[in-house]
PDB file of C-alpha atoms in Angstrom:
ATOM      1  CA  UNK A  20     107.924 217.133 -15.507  1.00 52.00           C
ATOM      2  CA  UNK A  21     110.765 218.528 -17.710  1.00 73.00           C
ATOM      3  CA  UNK A  22     109.912 220.314 -20.909  1.00 76.00           C
ATOM      4  CA  UNK A  23     111.977 217.902 -22.822  1.00 84.00           C
ATOM      5  CA  UNK A  24     109.506 215.041 -21.670  1.00 90.00           C
ATOM      6  CA  UNK A  25     106.211 217.049 -22.598  1.00 92.00           C
ATOM      7  CA  UNK A  26     107.818 217.472 -25.999  1.00 95.00           C
ATOM      8  CA  UNK A  27     108.293 213.553 -26.333  1.00 95.00           C
ATOM      9  CA  UNK A  28     104.949 213.105 -25.180  1.00 96.00           C
ATOM     10  CA  UNK A  29     103.584 215.675 -27.454  1.00 97.00           C
ATOM     11  CA  UNK A  30     105.211 214.006 -30.431  1.00 96.00           C
ATOM     12  CA  UNK A  31     104.007 210.854 -29.472  1.00 96.00           C
ATOM     13  CA  UNK A  32     100.284 212.309 -29.293  1.00 97.00           C
ATOM     14  CA  UNK A  33     100.419 214.432 -32.246  1.00 97.00           C
ATOM     15  CA  UNK A  34     102.271 212.011 -34.893  1.00 96.00           C
ATOM     16  CA  UNK A  35      99.033 210.259 -35.780  1.00 95.00           C
ATOM     17  CA  UNK A  36      96.652 213.417 -36.314  1.00 97.00           C
ATOM     18  CA  UNK A  37      99.357 215.303 -38.168  1.00 96.00           C
ATOM     19  CA  UNK A  38      99.637 212.512 -40.611  1.00 95.00           C
ATOM     20  CA  UNK A  39      95.941 211.769 -41.291  1.00 91.00           C
ATOM     21  CA  UNK A  40      93.365 213.139 -43.774  1.00 87.00           C
ATOM     22  CA  UNK A  41      93.781 216.741 -44.817  1.00 97.00           C
ATOM     23  CA  UNK A  42      95.437 218.034 -41.659  1.00 97.00           C
ATOM     24  CA  UNK A  43      98.687 218.961 -43.526  1.00 97.00           C
ATOM     25  CA  UNK A  44      96.798 221.038 -46.039  1.00 96.00           C
ATOM     26  CA  UNK A  45      96.767 223.653 -42.847  1.00 96.00           C
ATOM     27  CA  UNK A  46     100.334 224.419 -43.881  1.00 96.00           C
ATOM     28  CA  UNK A  47      99.068 226.137 -47.002  1.00 94.00           C
ATOM     29  CA  UNK A  48      96.745 228.947 -45.159  1.00 92.00           C
ATOM     30  CA  UNK A  49      98.356 231.783 -42.997  1.00 89.00           C
ATOM     31  CA  UNK A  50      96.624 232.237 -39.565  1.00 84.00           C
ATOM     32  CA  UNK A  51      98.064 235.523 -37.808  1.00 75.00           C
ATOM     33  CA  UNK A  52     100.863 237.514 -39.366  1.00 76.00           C
ATOM     34  CA  UNK A  53     103.068 234.862 -40.999  1.00 84.00           C
ATOM     35  CA  UNK A  54     102.044 232.153 -38.954  1.00 91.00           C
ATOM     36  CA  UNK A  55     100.337 229.130 -40.989  1.00 95.00           C
ATOM     37  CA  UNK A  56      97.405 227.577 -39.427  1.00 96.00           C
ATOM     38  CA  UNK A  57      99.223 224.274 -39.095  1.00 97.00           C
ATOM     39  CA  UNK A  58     102.034 225.900 -36.995  1.00 97.00           C
ATOM     40  CA  UNK A  59      99.333 227.898 -34.826  1.00 97.00           C
ATOM     41  CA  UNK A  60      97.422 224.773 -34.150  1.00 98.00           C
ATOM     42  CA  UNK A  61     100.352 222.775 -33.327  1.00 98.00           C
ATOM     43  CA  UNK A  62     101.712 225.540 -30.985  1.00 97.00           C
ATOM     44  CA  UNK A  63      98.303 225.767 -29.035  1.00 98.00           C
ATOM     45  CA  UNK A  64      98.033 222.230 -28.648  1.00 98.00           C
ATOM     46  CA  UNK A  65     101.680 222.097 -27.193  1.00 98.00           C
ATOM     47  CA  UNK A  66     100.767 225.225 -24.928  1.00 98.00           C
ATOM     48  CA  UNK A  67      97.548 223.400 -23.897  1.00 98.00           C
ATOM     49  CA  UNK A  68      99.837 220.224 -22.903  1.00 98.00           C
ATOM     50  CA  UNK A  69     102.192 222.346 -21.114  1.00 97.00           C
ATOM     51  CA  UNK A  70      99.528 224.234 -19.187  1.00 97.00           C
ATOM     52  CA  UNK A  71      97.886 220.679 -18.274  1.00 97.00           C
ATOM     53  CA  UNK A  72     101.308 219.206 -17.196  1.00 96.00           C
ATOM     54  CA  UNK A  73     102.448 222.509 -15.133  1.00 95.00           C
ATOM     55  CA  UNK A  74      98.817 223.067 -13.341  1.00 96.00           C
ATOM     56  CA  UNK A  75      99.125 219.224 -12.714  1.00 96.00           C
ATOM     57  CA  UNK A  76      95.483 218.861 -14.068  1.00 97.00           C
ATOM     58  CA  UNK A  77      94.016 215.515 -14.811  1.00 97.00           C
ATOM     59  CA  UNK A  78      93.047 215.611 -18.576  1.00 98.00           C
ATOM     60  CA  UNK A  79      92.649 213.295 -21.544  1.00 98.00           C
ATOM     61  CA  UNK A  80      96.052 214.260 -23.080  1.00 98.00           C
ATOM     62  CA  UNK A  81      95.363 212.369 -26.407  1.00 98.00           C
ATOM     63  CA  UNK A  82      92.053 214.397 -26.716  1.00 98.00           C
ATOM     64  CA  UNK A  83      93.508 217.509 -25.716  1.00 98.00           C
ATOM     65  CA  UNK A  84      96.375 217.179 -28.303  1.00 98.00           C
ATOM     66  CA  UNK A  85      94.224 215.759 -31.185  1.00 98.00           C
ATOM     67  CA  UNK A  86      91.452 218.484 -30.379  1.00 98.00           C
ATOM     68  CA  UNK A  87      93.930 221.379 -30.216  1.00 98.00           C
ATOM     69  CA  UNK A  88      95.583 220.359 -33.795  1.00 98.00           C
ATOM     70  CA  UNK A  89      91.985 220.260 -35.252  1.00 98.00           C
ATOM     71  CA  UNK A  90      90.362 223.392 -33.698  1.00 98.00           C
ATOM     72  CA  UNK A  91      91.101 225.508 -36.893  1.00 96.00           C
ATOM     73  CA  UNK A  92      90.782 222.719 -39.192  1.00 97.00           C
ATOM     74  CA  UNK A  93      88.710 224.987 -41.530  1.00 93.00           C
ATOM     75  CA  UNK A  94      91.017 224.933 -44.580  1.00 88.00           C
ATOM     76  CA  UNK A  95      90.580 228.161 -46.533  1.00 83.00           C
ATOM     77  CA  UNK A  96      92.121 231.568 -46.487  1.00 78.00           C
ATOM     78  CA  UNK A  97      90.037 233.548 -44.283  1.00 75.00           C
ATOM     79  CA  UNK A  98      91.934 236.611 -45.643  1.00 69.00           C
ATOM     80  CA  UNK A  99      90.767 236.328 -48.958  1.00 70.00           C
ATOM     81  CA  UNK A 100      87.122 237.025 -49.631  1.00 68.00           C
ATOM     82  CA  UNK A 101      86.931 234.724 -52.454  1.00 70.00           C
ATOM     83  CA  UNK A 102      87.853 231.589 -50.353  1.00 67.00           C
ATOM     84  CA  UNK A 103      86.372 232.404 -47.191  1.00 62.00           C
ATOM     85  CA  UNK A 104      82.993 230.710 -46.742  1.00 67.00           C
ATOM     86  CA  UNK A 105      81.361 233.794 -44.962  1.00 70.00           C
ATOM     87  CA  UNK A 106      82.487 237.087 -43.790  1.00 68.00           C
ATOM     88  CA  UNK A 107      81.937 235.912 -40.253  1.00 71.00           C
ATOM     89  CA  UNK A 108      84.895 233.878 -40.109  1.00 68.00           C
ATOM     90  CA  UNK A 109      85.632 234.641 -36.249  1.00 66.00           C
ATOM     91  CA  UNK A 110      82.368 233.303 -35.057  1.00 70.00           C
ATOM     92  CA  UNK A 111      81.698 230.459 -37.591  1.00 79.00           C
ATOM     93  CA  UNK A 112      85.154 228.713 -38.163  1.00 90.00           C
ATOM     94  CA  UNK A 113      84.878 226.340 -35.352  1.00 92.00           C
ATOM     95  CA  UNK A 114      81.832 224.870 -37.093  1.00 91.00           C
ATOM     96  CA  UNK A 115      83.647 224.656 -40.343  1.00 93.00           C
ATOM     97  CA  UNK A 116      86.522 223.038 -38.491  1.00 96.00           C
ATOM     98  CA  UNK A 117      84.290 220.558 -36.661  1.00 97.00           C
ATOM     99  CA  UNK A 118      82.721 219.428 -39.879  1.00 96.00           C
ATOM    100  CA  UNK A 119      85.939 218.759 -41.538  1.00 96.00           C
ATOM    101  CA  UNK A 120      87.333 217.213 -38.270  1.00 97.00           C
ATOM    102  CA  UNK A 121      83.980 214.717 -38.478  1.00 97.00           C
ATOM    103  CA  UNK A 122      84.797 213.922 -42.115  1.00 97.00           C
ATOM    104  CA  UNK A 123      88.622 212.943 -41.432  1.00 97.00           C
ATOM    105  CA  UNK A 124      88.223 211.644 -37.925  1.00 97.00           C
ATOM    106  CA  UNK A 125      84.905 209.890 -37.621  1.00 96.00           C
ATOM    107  CA  UNK A 126      85.942 208.560 -34.086  1.00 96.00           C
ATOM    108  CA  UNK A 127      86.040 212.113 -32.652  1.00 97.00           C
ATOM    109  CA  UNK A 128      85.258 211.785 -28.968  1.00 98.00           C
ATOM    110  CA  UNK A 129      82.826 214.398 -27.032  1.00 98.00           C
ATOM    111  CA  UNK A 130      86.015 216.015 -25.514  1.00 98.00           C
ATOM    112  CA  UNK A 131      87.669 216.676 -28.873  1.00 98.00           C
ATOM    113  CA  UNK A 132      84.259 218.080 -30.226  1.00 98.00           C
ATOM    114  CA  UNK A 133      84.027 220.455 -27.172  1.00 98.00           C
ATOM    115  CA  UNK A 134      87.607 221.695 -27.695  1.00 98.00           C
ATOM    116  CA  UNK A 135      87.094 222.275 -31.478  1.00 98.00           C
ATOM    117  CA  UNK A 136      83.502 223.877 -31.365  1.00 97.00           C
ATOM    118  CA  UNK A 137      83.891 226.284 -28.106  1.00 96.00           C
ATOM    119  CA  UNK A 138      87.362 227.409 -28.481  1.00 96.00           C
ATOM    120  CA  UNK A 139      86.512 230.996 -29.572  1.00 94.00           C
ATOM    121  CA  UNK A 140      84.951 231.438 -26.012  1.00 94.00           C
ATOM    122  CA  UNK A 141      84.230 234.576 -25.252  1.00 91.00           C
ATOM    123  CA  UNK A 142      83.865 235.436 -28.970  1.00 87.00           C
ATOM    124  CA  UNK A 143      81.307 232.842 -29.194  1.00 84.00           C
ATOM    125  CA  UNK A 144      78.789 232.765 -26.303  1.00 87.00           C
ATOM    126  CA  UNK A 145      79.027 228.982 -25.466  1.00 91.00           C
ATOM    127  CA  UNK A 146      81.987 228.151 -22.863  1.00 96.00           C
ATOM    128  CA  UNK A 147      84.019 224.953 -23.147  1.00 98.00           C
ATOM    129  CA  UNK A 148      82.278 221.871 -20.936  1.00 98.00           C
ATOM    130  CA  UNK A 149      85.592 220.311 -20.404  1.00 98.00           C
ATOM    131  CA  UNK A 150      89.190 221.016 -18.794  1.00 98.00           C
ATOM    132  CA  UNK A 151      90.634 220.089 -22.246  1.00 98.00           C
ATOM    133  CA  UNK A 152      88.589 222.970 -24.080  1.00 98.00           C
ATOM    134  CA  UNK A 153      89.369 225.402 -21.320  1.00 98.00           C
ATOM    135  CA  UNK A 154      92.873 224.637 -21.956  1.00 98.00           C
ATOM    136  CA  UNK A 155      92.792 224.997 -25.680  1.00 98.00           C
ATOM    137  CA  UNK A 156      90.655 228.285 -25.294  1.00 98.00           C
ATOM    138  CA  UNK A 157      93.416 229.679 -23.110  1.00 98.00           C
ATOM    139  CA  UNK A 158      96.323 228.544 -25.262  1.00 98.00           C
ATOM    140  CA  UNK A 159      94.793 229.834 -28.217  1.00 97.00           C
ATOM    141  CA  UNK A 160      94.382 233.345 -26.937  1.00 96.00           C
ATOM    142  CA  UNK A 161      98.211 233.116 -25.560  1.00 96.00           C
ATOM    143  CA  UNK A 162      99.509 231.973 -29.057  1.00 96.00           C
ATOM    144  CA  UNK A 163      97.533 234.409 -31.078  1.00 92.00           C
ATOM    145  CA  UNK A 164      98.786 237.303 -29.195  1.00 92.00           C
ATOM    146  CA  UNK A 165     102.154 235.900 -29.615  1.00 92.00           C
ATOM    147  CA  UNK A 166     101.768 235.671 -33.310  1.00 90.00           C
ATOM    148  CA  UNK A 167     100.336 238.952 -33.483  1.00 85.00           C
ATOM    149  CA  UNK A 168     103.383 240.515 -31.661  1.00 86.00           C
ATOM    150  CA  UNK A 169     105.906 238.644 -33.586  1.00 82.00           C
ATOM    151  CA  UNK A 170     104.344 239.665 -36.855  1.00 73.00           C
ATOM    152  CA  UNK A 171     104.250 243.230 -35.752  1.00 69.00           C
ATOM    153  CA  UNK A 172     107.820 243.368 -34.618  1.00 70.00           C
ATOM    154  CA  UNK A 173     108.974 241.572 -38.276  1.00 66.00           C
ATOM    155  CA  UNK A 174     106.918 244.457 -39.818  1.00 63.00           C
ATOM    156  CA  UNK A 175     108.581 247.216 -37.889  1.00 67.00           C
ATOM    157  CA  UNK A 176     112.174 245.744 -38.470  1.00 59.00           C
TER     158      UNK A 176
END
Protein backbone atom coordinates (compact mmCIF):
# COMPACT_ATOMS: atom_id res chain seq x y z
CA UNK A 1 0.00 0.00 0.00
CA UNK A 2 1.34 3.42 -0.94
CA UNK A 3 2.55 5.74 1.82
CA UNK A 4 -0.13 8.25 0.79
CA UNK A 5 -2.83 5.68 1.56
CA UNK A 6 -1.22 4.89 4.91
CA UNK A 7 -1.19 8.61 5.75
CA UNK A 8 -4.89 8.93 4.88
CA UNK A 9 -5.75 5.89 6.98
CA UNK A 10 -3.63 7.21 9.86
CA UNK A 11 -5.35 10.61 9.75
CA UNK A 12 -8.73 8.91 9.81
CA UNK A 13 -7.78 6.69 12.76
CA UNK A 14 -5.95 9.36 14.80
CA UNK A 15 -8.34 12.31 14.46
CA UNK A 16 -10.68 11.26 17.28
CA UNK A 17 -8.00 10.50 19.88
CA UNK A 18 -5.97 13.63 19.19
CA UNK A 19 -9.02 15.85 19.73
CA UNK A 20 -10.34 14.11 22.86
CA UNK A 21 -9.73 14.93 26.51
CA UNK A 22 -6.28 16.12 27.48
CA UNK A 23 -4.30 14.52 24.63
CA UNK A 24 -3.33 17.84 23.04
CA UNK A 25 -1.71 18.85 26.37
CA UNK A 26 1.15 16.52 25.42
CA UNK A 27 2.28 19.33 23.07
CA UNK A 28 3.31 21.26 26.22
CA UNK A 29 5.98 18.73 27.23
CA UNK A 30 9.32 17.87 25.67
CA UNK A 31 10.07 14.23 25.10
CA UNK A 32 13.51 13.62 23.55
CA UNK A 33 15.65 16.55 22.53
CA UNK A 34 13.26 19.19 21.21
CA UNK A 35 10.44 16.83 20.19
CA UNK A 36 7.16 17.34 22.02
CA UNK A 37 5.51 14.35 23.61
CA UNK A 38 2.53 14.77 21.26
CA UNK A 39 4.79 14.81 18.18
CA UNK A 40 6.64 11.76 19.53
CA UNK A 41 3.48 9.73 20.16
CA UNK A 42 2.02 10.61 16.76
CA UNK A 43 5.29 9.59 15.09
CA UNK A 44 5.33 6.31 17.03
CA UNK A 45 1.72 5.51 16.14
CA UNK A 46 2.35 6.31 12.47
CA UNK A 47 5.55 4.24 12.40
CA UNK A 48 3.73 1.31 14.03
CA UNK A 49 0.99 1.49 11.40
CA UNK A 50 3.53 1.62 8.55
CA UNK A 51 5.35 -1.38 10.05
CA UNK A 52 2.10 -3.34 10.32
CA UNK A 53 1.15 -2.50 6.74
CA UNK A 54 4.66 -3.12 5.40
CA UNK A 55 4.86 -6.50 7.11
CA UNK A 56 1.25 -7.29 6.12
CA UNK A 57 0.33 -8.11 9.69
CA UNK A 58 -3.27 -8.55 10.69
CA UNK A 59 -3.77 -6.04 13.52
CA UNK A 60 -6.52 -3.91 15.00
CA UNK A 61 -5.42 -0.66 13.36
CA UNK A 62 -7.72 1.49 15.49
CA UNK A 63 -6.29 0.06 18.73
CA UNK A 64 -2.75 0.26 17.32
CA UNK A 65 -3.03 3.97 16.51
CA UNK A 66 -5.02 4.96 19.61
CA UNK A 67 -2.71 2.98 21.92
CA UNK A 68 0.33 4.38 20.12
CA UNK A 69 -0.79 7.96 20.64
CA UNK A 70 -1.63 7.28 24.29
CA UNK A 71 1.51 5.30 25.16
CA UNK A 72 3.23 8.36 26.73
CA UNK A 73 0.08 10.13 28.00
CA UNK A 74 1.65 10.91 31.41
CA UNK A 75 1.24 14.74 31.24
CA UNK A 76 4.25 16.07 33.12
CA UNK A 77 7.75 17.29 32.34
CA UNK A 78 9.91 14.35 33.33
CA UNK A 79 13.01 16.56 33.01
CA UNK A 80 11.80 18.80 35.88
CA UNK A 81 12.16 17.16 39.32
CA UNK A 82 9.37 19.41 40.64
CA UNK A 83 6.90 18.08 38.06
CA UNK A 84 8.01 14.47 37.72
CA UNK A 85 5.85 12.15 39.77
CA UNK A 86 8.90 10.14 40.81
CA UNK A 87 12.53 9.78 39.82
CA UNK A 88 11.96 6.47 38.07
CA UNK A 89 10.13 7.94 35.06
CA UNK A 90 11.59 5.47 32.56
CA UNK A 91 10.08 2.59 34.51
CA UNK A 92 6.88 4.10 35.89
CA UNK A 93 5.52 6.38 33.17
CA UNK A 94 3.54 3.61 31.40
CA UNK A 95 1.42 3.27 34.55
CA UNK A 96 0.87 7.04 34.73
CA UNK A 97 -0.03 7.08 31.02
CA UNK A 98 -2.48 4.21 31.46
CA UNK A 99 -4.23 5.91 34.40
CA UNK A 100 -4.64 9.12 32.39
CA UNK A 101 -5.88 7.18 29.37
CA UNK A 102 -8.42 5.32 31.52
CA UNK A 103 -9.73 8.66 32.82
CA UNK A 104 -10.11 10.26 29.37
CA UNK A 105 -10.97 7.07 27.44
CA UNK A 106 -13.03 4.77 29.69
CA UNK A 107 -13.65 2.48 26.69
CA UNK A 108 -9.98 1.43 26.33
CA UNK A 109 -9.68 -2.02 24.85
CA UNK A 110 -7.41 -4.76 26.22
CA UNK A 111 -5.13 -4.25 23.19
CA UNK A 112 -4.82 -0.51 23.93
CA UNK A 113 -4.07 -1.24 27.59
CA UNK A 114 -1.34 -3.67 26.49
CA UNK A 115 0.17 -1.11 24.10
CA UNK A 116 0.30 1.59 26.79
CA UNK A 117 1.38 -0.48 29.77
CA UNK A 118 4.05 -2.63 28.10
CA UNK A 119 5.74 -0.35 25.55
CA UNK A 120 8.92 0.01 27.65
CA UNK A 121 10.03 -3.60 27.28
CA UNK A 122 12.86 -4.60 27.81
CA UNK A 123 13.38 -1.76 30.32
CA UNK A 124 10.22 -2.99 31.99
CA UNK A 125 10.25 -6.76 32.56
CA UNK A 126 6.82 -7.58 31.08
CA UNK A 127 6.80 -7.89 27.27
CA UNK A 128 3.78 -6.90 25.18
CA UNK A 129 1.14 -9.61 24.74
CA UNK A 130 -0.26 -8.38 21.44
CA UNK A 131 1.05 -7.70 17.94
CA UNK A 132 -0.04 -4.11 18.39
CA UNK A 133 1.94 -3.87 21.63
CA UNK A 134 5.07 -5.23 19.96
CA UNK A 135 4.71 -2.86 17.00
CA UNK A 136 4.42 0.20 19.26
CA UNK A 137 7.30 -1.04 21.43
CA UNK A 138 9.54 -1.35 18.36
CA UNK A 139 8.31 1.90 16.77
CA UNK A 140 8.93 3.72 20.06
CA UNK A 141 12.57 2.62 20.10
CA UNK A 142 13.07 3.61 16.44
CA UNK A 143 11.50 7.05 16.92
CA UNK A 144 13.39 7.67 20.16
CA UNK A 145 16.74 6.98 18.50
CA UNK A 146 15.82 9.25 15.58
CA UNK A 147 14.82 12.05 17.98
CA UNK A 148 18.06 11.79 19.95
CA UNK A 149 20.15 11.81 16.75
CA UNK A 150 18.26 14.84 15.40
CA UNK A 151 18.69 16.70 18.69
CA UNK A 152 22.41 15.87 18.74
CA UNK A 153 22.82 17.07 15.15
CA UNK A 154 21.01 20.34 15.93
CA UNK A 155 23.17 20.83 19.01
CA UNK A 156 26.37 20.31 16.99
CA UNK A 157 25.30 22.78 14.26
